[in-house]
Amino acid sequence: MEIKKIKLKAVLAFAGMMIMFLIGFGACGGQITKGPAEKPKEESLPPAEESEEGKATKLAWSYDPTGKRDPFEIPKPLTPPDLGTCGNYYLDQMWIDGIIIGGGNKNIAHIILPNAKDCFVKVGDVIGANKGVVKDIRSDGIIVEEQFLDPVDPTKIRVVDKFLKMETESGTQMLKK
């Protein structure tokens, strides 16, 4: 029963295609026509014979791949810029272990990260997951400036100064300003 249905569908499909062919052939009046009429050819002089030198200097077009990448080479994956170990954590997760006071505003802060690694930062370094910039290093802590889109007005950028306070022997916690 199933085979009869498949055969019937095949016969109907073939018959439909034949009918479409006959209708299309009948629409053109039974004559096969060529494309648009050809323009009469202008009489021209036979081409001048080229010398042996002319044939040698005439070059065919060729592809020059210099400066282009290999189309079959697998592209390198895009990686975000490396922020170092200090760029993977939020400021709330970091604490200052010590500050080295140097002459001429060349202070350096020693920061401990949650994964027990450490890093040294100076003024102008990028720190934290929000890409904050160290603006000042004082004897009691550092000031980090982070920029955020203002939730009230998305066209403005809000600048927030955060103060990472150094833990002392009394056990004070990190504070934000």
XYZ file of C-alpha atoms in Angstrom:
177
model
C 0.000 0.000 0.000
C 2.820 2.321 0.949
C 4.768 1.558 -2.256
C 1.705 2.332 -4.402
C 1.408 5.783 -2.798
C 5.076 6.537 -3.482
C 4.770 5.406 -7.124
C 1.610 7.481 -7.569
C 3.351 10.585 -6.214
C 6.310 10.044 -8.564
C 4.033 9.644 -11.604
C 2.038 12.765 -10.673
C 5.233 14.788 -10.211
C 6.562 13.655 -13.612
C 3.244 14.410 -15.313
C 3.150 17.878 -13.740
C 6.636 18.657 -14.998
C 5.723 17.525 -18.527
C 2.612 19.726 -18.513
C 4.678 22.731 -17.397
C 7.181 22.048 -20.204
C 4.452 21.830 -22.843
C 2.787 25.031 -21.633
C 6.118 26.856 -21.721
C 6.922 25.544 -25.212
C 3.456 26.495 -26.482
C 3.727 30.044 -25.122
C 6.583 30.838 -27.497
C 4.542 29.751 -30.523
C 6.472 26.573 -31.009
C 9.488 28.415 -32.363
C 12.778 28.752 -30.650
C 14.006 32.329 -30.931
C 17.457 33.729 -30.492
C 18.364 36.617 -28.207
C 18.225 40.273 -29.323
C 19.045 41.065 -32.918
C 22.714 41.383 -33.640
C 24.124 44.735 -34.719
C 25.793 44.759 -38.101
C 29.523 44.440 -37.750
C 31.579 47.392 -38.794
C 34.295 46.710 -41.262
C 37.629 47.015 -39.603
C 41.181 46.631 -40.652
C 42.915 43.424 -39.748
C 45.050 43.807 -36.620
C 48.630 44.752 -37.214
C 51.039 41.948 -36.706
C 53.025 42.237 -33.503
C 56.737 41.790 -33.462
C 58.445 39.167 -31.341
C 59.334 41.820 -28.720
C 55.726 42.997 -28.382
C 54.504 39.489 -27.678
C 57.157 38.910 -25.041
C 56.394 42.106 -23.112
C 52.634 41.640 -23.130
C 51.724 39.967 -19.827
C 48.454 38.481 -18.766
C 46.874 39.602 -15.493
C 48.156 37.804 -12.428
C 47.205 37.873 -8.748
C 49.693 39.409 -6.331
C 49.033 38.181 -2.755
C 51.684 40.337 -1.068
C 50.297 42.117 1.958
C 47.206 39.924 2.201
C 46.537 37.179 4.708
C 46.414 33.520 3.745
C 42.707 32.675 3.232
C 43.230 29.108 4.453
C 45.022 30.032 7.668
C 42.919 29.759 10.820
C 42.499 33.265 12.296
C 44.014 33.926 15.694
C 41.436 34.257 18.486
C 40.836 37.755 19.785
C 42.009 38.088 23.365
C 41.247 41.005 25.629
C 44.218 43.093 26.690
C 46.028 41.606 29.662
C 45.391 43.681 32.766
C 47.813 41.607 34.786
C 46.922 39.978 38.049
C 45.546 43.223 39.503
C 42.910 43.529 36.761
C 40.971 40.372 37.547
C 39.364 41.336 40.870
C 37.172 44.129 42.218
C 38.650 46.701 44.581
C 36.503 45.367 47.431
C 38.357 42.043 47.202
C 41.855 43.572 47.440
C 43.726 44.874 50.463
C 46.866 46.899 50.870
C 49.719 45.168 52.643
C 52.167 48.045 52.586
C 53.085 51.350 51.000
C 56.604 52.360 50.027
C 57.047 56.112 50.251
C 59.531 57.422 47.710
C 60.793 60.869 46.884
C 59.237 62.926 44.093
C 55.750 61.354 44.278
C 57.096 57.896 43.390
C 55.135 55.994 45.999
C 54.405 52.301 45.444
C 51.620 50.257 47.046
C 51.819 46.506 47.684
C 48.388 44.919 47.138
C 47.320 41.396 48.139
C 44.718 39.648 45.962
C 42.146 37.021 47.007
C 44.115 34.236 45.302
C 47.085 34.984 47.629
C 49.083 36.621 44.824
C 50.321 40.158 45.072
C 51.103 43.109 42.845
C 52.806 46.467 43.115
C 51.022 49.550 41.779
C 52.105 53.118 41.227
C 50.265 56.273 40.170
C 48.707 55.855 36.710
C 48.420 52.049 36.808
C 45.146 50.346 35.872
C 43.751 48.239 38.700
C 40.566 46.274 39.301
C 37.931 44.659 37.116
C 36.347 48.070 36.419
C 39.663 49.379 35.048
C 40.173 52.012 37.716
C 43.225 54.265 37.525
C 45.414 54.863 40.588
C 45.341 58.646 41.124
C 47.239 59.036 44.379
C 49.174 56.900 46.847
C 49.252 58.222 50.399
C 50.756 56.871 53.578
C 47.356 55.555 54.774
C 45.911 54.241 51.481
C 45.439 54.770 47.761
C 42.826 56.646 45.708
C 41.489 54.797 42.661
C 39.307 56.582 40.098
C 36.706 54.394 38.339
C 34.408 55.567 35.564
C 30.836 54.291 35.223
C 27.908 55.104 32.960
C 25.467 57.167 35.006
C 22.250 55.102 35.407
C 20.157 58.290 35.524
C 21.594 59.758 32.319
C 23.363 57.143 30.121
C 25.053 59.861 28.060
C 27.143 60.971 31.062
C 30.100 59.194 32.609
C 30.223 59.230 36.386
C 33.664 59.338 37.996
C 33.921 57.653 41.391
C 36.959 57.950 43.634
C 37.451 54.916 45.865
C 39.834 54.914 48.789
C 41.536 51.636 49.623
C 42.686 51.955 53.201
C 45.690 50.061 54.444
C 44.936 47.556 57.186
C 46.729 48.329 60.399
C 47.339 46.256 63.483
C 43.994 47.373 64.931
C 42.252 45.386 62.183
C 40.425 48.168 60.346
C 38.602 47.113 57.211
C 38.824 48.568 53.729
C 36.634 51.634 53.303
C 35.066 53.246 50.247
C 34.660 56.961 49.843
